[in-house]
């Protein structure tokens, strides 16, 4: 599907993040901590978006302080926050990322799908381990066309795998679907797809109160809507009503779009393996 069908021009550009909290805390973090990014979308699939470098304040990089080289540890960071070991953290993070790229079925599907679509991923160019605010695990920077893994919060391979898969969905949509990230409905669509394909498994959905073993199918949609709504609120300066309206408007079509994974992952390992086994049908192996 093509999100360009849902065009209502807006003027803000988002930094799309994997948040490190859930429910009300996640909503609070989204509303309080995120600001808008102002830029034009890129034409070339693998070139950074041309935009002014005059002032990066208020672009949402406060949660990603190493973006644009703004982070410099001071004595307080070292003494009271355990900083000063960033290089060691980065090495550990990069090793875990490499392991996920080589072993994770979902990550391998996404890599193959991007390659097949003409957007081959160069890990050293398109994936960066960086220090982040403790409220996030990672994000997708559409200006740089780069995934950020938060080396200080995404410390397990499972978390890194989840962040990579989620952010690869945004990268894939950016590559193949003419997404205008300034458009709230385009944003809602890619967030619906990311939540649908990489979150809201049976166990996590039950633990977060969105589902039960008796009504999983219906409640799965509620979980996806909830995740997408929070993500839109987190990266856009819009009201709850505006975000909800955007999610509801595009939900049916975007929820039905399972490309490139091809199935909803319910949390069982067999789902991962089946998705990977079926990837060749789309030429994504």
Coordinates of C-alpha atoms in Angstrom, one line a residue:
X1 CA 0.0 0.0 0.0
X2 CA 1.0 3.6 -0.6
X3 CA 0.6 6.0 2.4
X4 CA 0.7 8.9 -0.1
X5 CA -3.0 8.3 -0.4
X6 CA -3.5 9.8 3.0
X7 CA -2.3 13.3 2.3
X8 CA -2.9 16.2 4.7
X9 CA 0.2 18.4 4.6
X10 CA 1.8 19.2 7.9
X11 CA 5.0 21.0 8.6
X12 CA 6.8 18.8 11.2
X13 CA 9.3 16.0 10.8
X14 CA 9.7 13.3 13.4
X15 CA 12.5 11.3 15.1
X16 CA 11.0 7.9 15.5
X17 CA 11.9 6.1 18.7
X18 CA 11.6 2.8 20.5
X19 CA 10.6 4.0 23.9
X20 CA 11.8 2.3 27.1
X21 CA 8.5 2.4 29.0
X22 CA 4.9 1.4 28.6
X23 CA 1.4 2.7 29.2
X24 CA 1.0 5.9 31.0
X25 CA 4.7 6.4 31.6
X26 CA 5.2 6.0 27.8
X27 CA 2.6 8.6 27.1
X28 CA 4.0 11.0 29.6
X29 CA 7.5 10.6 28.2
X30 CA 6.2 11.1 24.7
X31 CA 4.3 14.3 25.5
X32 CA 6.9 15.8 27.8
X33 CA 10.2 14.8 26.2
X34 CA 9.7 14.8 22.4
X35 CA 9.8 17.8 20.2
X36 CA 9.5 18.2 16.5
X37 CA 12.1 18.0 13.8
X38 CA 11.9 20.4 10.9
X39 CA 13.3 19.2 7.6
X40 CA 12.4 18.2 4.0
X41 CA 12.1 14.5 3.0
X42 CA 15.0 13.1 1.0
X43 CA 14.8 12.1 -2.7
X44 CA 17.7 9.7 -2.9
X45 CA 17.1 6.6 -0.9
X46 CA 20.5 6.5 0.7
X47 CA 21.5 10.1 1.0
X48 CA 20.8 12.3 4.0
X49 CA 18.2 14.9 3.7
X50 CA 19.5 18.4 2.8
X51 CA 18.6 20.7 5.6
X52 CA 20.0 23.7 7.5
X53 CA 22.5 23.1 10.2
X54 CA 22.0 26.5 11.8
X55 CA 20.2 25.3 14.9
X56 CA 19.4 21.9 16.2
X57 CA 17.7 22.9 19.4
X58 CA 14.2 21.6 19.7
X59 CA 14.6 18.9 17.1
X60 CA 14.2 16.0 19.5
X61 CA 17.9 15.3 19.7
X62 CA 17.9 15.9 23.5
X63 CA 17.0 12.2 24.0
X64 CA 19.8 11.2 21.5
X65 CA 22.7 13.5 22.6
X66 CA 25.3 12.0 20.4
X67 CA 23.3 12.9 17.3
X68 CA 25.1 15.8 15.7
X69 CA 28.0 15.5 18.2
X70 CA 26.3 17.3 21.1
X71 CA 27.3 14.9 23.9
X72 CA 30.4 15.6 26.0
X73 CA 30.6 13.8 29.4
X74 CA 31.5 16.0 32.3
X75 CA 32.7 15.3 35.8
X76 CA 29.1 14.9 37.1
X77 CA 28.3 12.4 34.5
X78 CA 31.4 10.4 35.4
X79 CA 31.0 10.5 39.2
X80 CA 27.3 10.2 39.6
X81 CA 25.9 8.6 36.4
X82 CA 28.6 6.0 35.7
X83 CA 29.6 7.7 32.5
X84 CA 33.1 7.5 31.0
X85 CA 32.7 4.0 29.7
X86 CA 31.0 4.9 26.4
X87 CA 33.6 3.3 24.2
X88 CA 33.3 -0.1 26.0
X89 CA 29.5 0.1 25.9
X90 CA 29.6 0.9 22.2
X91 CA 31.9 -2.1 21.5
X92 CA 29.5 -4.4 23.4
X93 CA 26.5 -3.0 21.6
X94 CA 28.1 -3.3 18.1
X95 CA 28.9 -7.0 18.8
X96 CA 25.3 -7.7 19.8
X97 CA 24.0 -5.8 16.8
X98 CA 26.3 -8.0 14.6
X99 CA 25.0 -11.1 16.2
X100 CA 21.4 -10.0 15.6
X101 CA 22.1 -9.2 11.9
X102 CA 23.6 -12.7 11.5
X103 CA 21.2 -14.8 13.5
X104 CA 17.8 -13.1 14.0
X105 CA 15.2 -14.3 11.5
X106 CA 13.2 -11.1 11.5
X107 CA 16.2 -8.9 11.2
X108 CA 17.5 -11.0 8.3
X109 CA 14.1 -10.7 6.6
X110 CA 14.2 -6.9 6.9
X111 CA 17.8 -6.8 5.6
X112 CA 16.8 -8.9 2.6
X113 CA 13.7 -6.8 2.0
X114 CA 15.6 -3.6 2.0
X115 CA 18.3 -5.1 -0.3
X116 CA 15.6 -6.4 -2.7
X117 CA 14.0 -2.9 -2.7
X118 CA 17.2 -1.2 -3.7
X119 CA 18.1 0.1 -0.2
X120 CA 20.9 -2.2 0.8
X121 CA 21.9 -1.8 4.4
X122 CA 25.5 -1.1 5.3
X123 CA 25.6 -1.7 9.1
X124 CA 28.5 0.7 9.6
X125 CA 26.6 3.4 7.8
X126 CA 23.0 2.8 8.7
X127 CA 23.2 1.5 12.3
X128 CA 24.8 3.4 15.1
X129 CA 25.2 2.5 18.8
X130 CA 25.0 5.7 20.8
X131 CA 24.4 7.0 24.3
X132 CA 20.7 8.0 24.8
X133 CA 18.3 9.2 27.4
X134 CA 17.3 6.4 29.7
X135 CA 13.7 6.6 28.5
X136 CA 14.4 5.2 25.0
X137 CA 16.0 2.1 23.6
X138 CA 16.5 3.3 20.0
X139 CA 15.1 5.2 17.1
X140 CA 15.1 5.9 13.4
X141 CA 16.6 9.2 12.2
X142 CA 14.9 9.8 8.8
X143 CA 17.2 12.8 8.1
X144 CA 20.3 10.6 8.2
X145 CA 18.5 7.4 7.2
X146 CA 20.0 5.7 10.2
X147 CA 18.9 3.5 13.0
X148 CA 20.1 4.4 16.5
X149 CA 20.6 1.6 19.1
X150 CA 20.8 3.0 22.6
X151 CA 24.0 1.3 24.0
X152 CA 23.2 2.3 27.6
X153 CA 19.6 1.0 27.7
X154 CA 19.3 -1.6 25.0
X155 CA 21.7 -4.0 26.6
X156 CA 20.2 -7.4 25.8
X157 CA 20.2 -9.1 22.4
X158 CA 16.4 -9.5 22.7
X159 CA 15.9 -5.8 23.2
X160 CA 18.3 -5.0 20.3
X161 CA 16.6 -7.4 18.0
X162 CA 13.2 -5.8 18.8
X163 CA 14.6 -2.3 18.2
X164 CA 16.3 -3.3 15.0
X165 CA 13.1 -4.9 13.6
X166 CA 10.9 -2.0 14.6
X167 CA 13.2 0.6 13.2
X168 CA 13.8 -1.4 10.0
X169 CA 10.0 -1.2 9.4
X170 CA 10.3 2.6 9.3
X171 CA 13.4 2.4 7.1
X172 CA 11.6 0.0 4.7
X173 CA 8.6 2.3 4.5
X174 CA 10.9 5.2 3.9
X175 CA 12.5 3.3 1.1
X176 CA 9.5 1.8 -0.6
X177 CA 6.3 3.7 0.2
X178 CA 7.1 7.4 -0.6
X179 CA 6.4 8.2 3.1
X180 CA 6.2 11.8 4.0
X181 CA 7.1 11.8 7.7
X182 CA 5.8 15.3 8.0
X183 CA 2.3 13.9 7.3
X184 CA 0.5 12.7 10.4
X185 CA -1.4 10.0 8.5
X186 CA 1.8 8.7 6.9
X187 CA 3.4 8.6 10.3
X188 CA 0.4 6.8 11.8
X189 CA 0.5 4.2 9.1
X190 CA 4.2 3.3 9.6
X191 CA 3.7 3.2 13.4
X192 CA 0.7 0.9 12.9
X193 CA 2.8 -1.4 10.7
X194 CA 5.7 -1.4 13.1
X195 CA 3.5 -2.2 16.1
X196 CA 1.6 -4.8 14.2
X197 CA 4.6 -6.7 12.9
X198 CA 7.0 -6.3 15.8
X199 CA 5.0 -5.8 19.0
X200 CA 1.7 -6.9 20.6
X201 CA 2.6 -10.6 20.8
X202 CA 0.3 -12.7 23.0
X203 CA 2.4 -12.6 26.2
X204 CA 3.4 -8.9 26.0
X205 CA -0.1 -7.9 25.1
X206 CA -1.6 -9.7 28.1
X207 CA 1.0 -8.3 30.5
X208 CA 0.2 -4.8 29.3
X209 CA -3.5 -5.3 29.7
X210 CA -4.4 -5.0 26.0
X211 CA -5.4 -8.7 25.5
X212 CA -6.3 -12.0 27.0
X213 CA -6.1 -15.6 25.9
X214 CA -9.9 -15.4 25.2
X215 CA -10.1 -12.4 22.9
X216 CA -6.6 -12.1 21.4
X217 CA -7.7 -11.4 17.9
X218 CA -9.8 -8.3 18.7
X219 CA -7.6 -7.1 21.4
X220 CA -4.5 -7.4 19.2
X221 CA -5.9 -4.6 17.1
X222 CA -6.5 -2.5 20.3
X223 CA -2.9 -3.1 21.3
X224 CA -1.6 -2.0 17.9
X225 CA -3.8 1.1 18.0
X226 CA -2.5 1.9 21.5
X227 CA 1.1 1.5 20.5
X228 CA 0.7 3.6 17.3
X229 CA -1.2 6.3 19.1
X230 CA 1.5 6.7 21.8
X231 CA 4.2 6.7 19.1
X232 CA 2.5 9.5 17.1
X233 CA 2.0 11.5 20.3
X234 CA 5.6 11.0 21.2
X235 CA 7.1 12.4 18.0
X236 CA 4.5 15.0 16.9
X237 CA 3.2 18.1 18.6
X238 CA -0.5 17.2 18.1
X239 CA -3.4 16.7 20.4
X240 CA -4.6 13.3 21.5
X241 CA -7.7 13.7 19.4
X242 CA -5.7 14.5 16.3
X243 CA -3.4 11.5 16.8
X244 CA -6.3 9.2 17.4
X245 CA -8.2 10.4 14.4
X246 CA -5.1 9.8 12.2
X247 CA -4.6 6.3 13.5
X248 CA -8.3 5.4 13.1
X249 CA -8.4 6.8 9.6
X250 CA -5.6 4.7 8.2
X251 CA -5.8 1.7 10.5
X252 CA -7.7 -0.9 8.4
X253 CA -5.4 -0.6 5.4
X254 CA -2.2 -0.3 7.3
X255 CA -3.0 -3.1 9.7
X256 CA -3.7 -5.4 6.8
X257 CA -0.3 -4.6 5.2
X258 CA 2.1 -7.3 6.5
X259 CA 4.9 -6.7 4.1
X260 CA 7.8 -7.6 4.3
X261 CA 7.5 -10.1 7.2
X262 CA 4.3 -11.6 5.9
X263 CA 2.7 -12.6 9.2
X264 CA 2.0 -11.2 12.7
X265 CA 4.5 -12.6 15.2
X266 CA 2.6 -13.8 18.3
X267 CA 5.7 -14.4 20.3
X268 CA 6.4 -18.1 19.6
X269 CA 9.7 -19.0 18.1
X270 CA 7.9 -21.0 15.4
X271 CA 6.4 -17.7 14.1
X272 CA 9.9 -16.3 13.6
X273 CA 11.1 -19.4 11.7
X274 CA 8.0 -19.6 9.5
X275 CA 8.3 -16.0 8.6
X276 CA 11.9 -16.5 7.6
X277 CA 11.1 -19.7 5.7
X278 CA 8.4 -17.9 3.7
X279 CA 10.6 -14.9 2.9
X280 CA 11.9 -16.4 -0.4
X281 CA 8.4 -16.2 -1.8
X282 CA 8.9 -12.4 -1.9
X283 CA 12.5 -12.7 -2.9
X284 CA 13.6 -11.5 0.6
X285 CA 15.9 -14.4 1.5

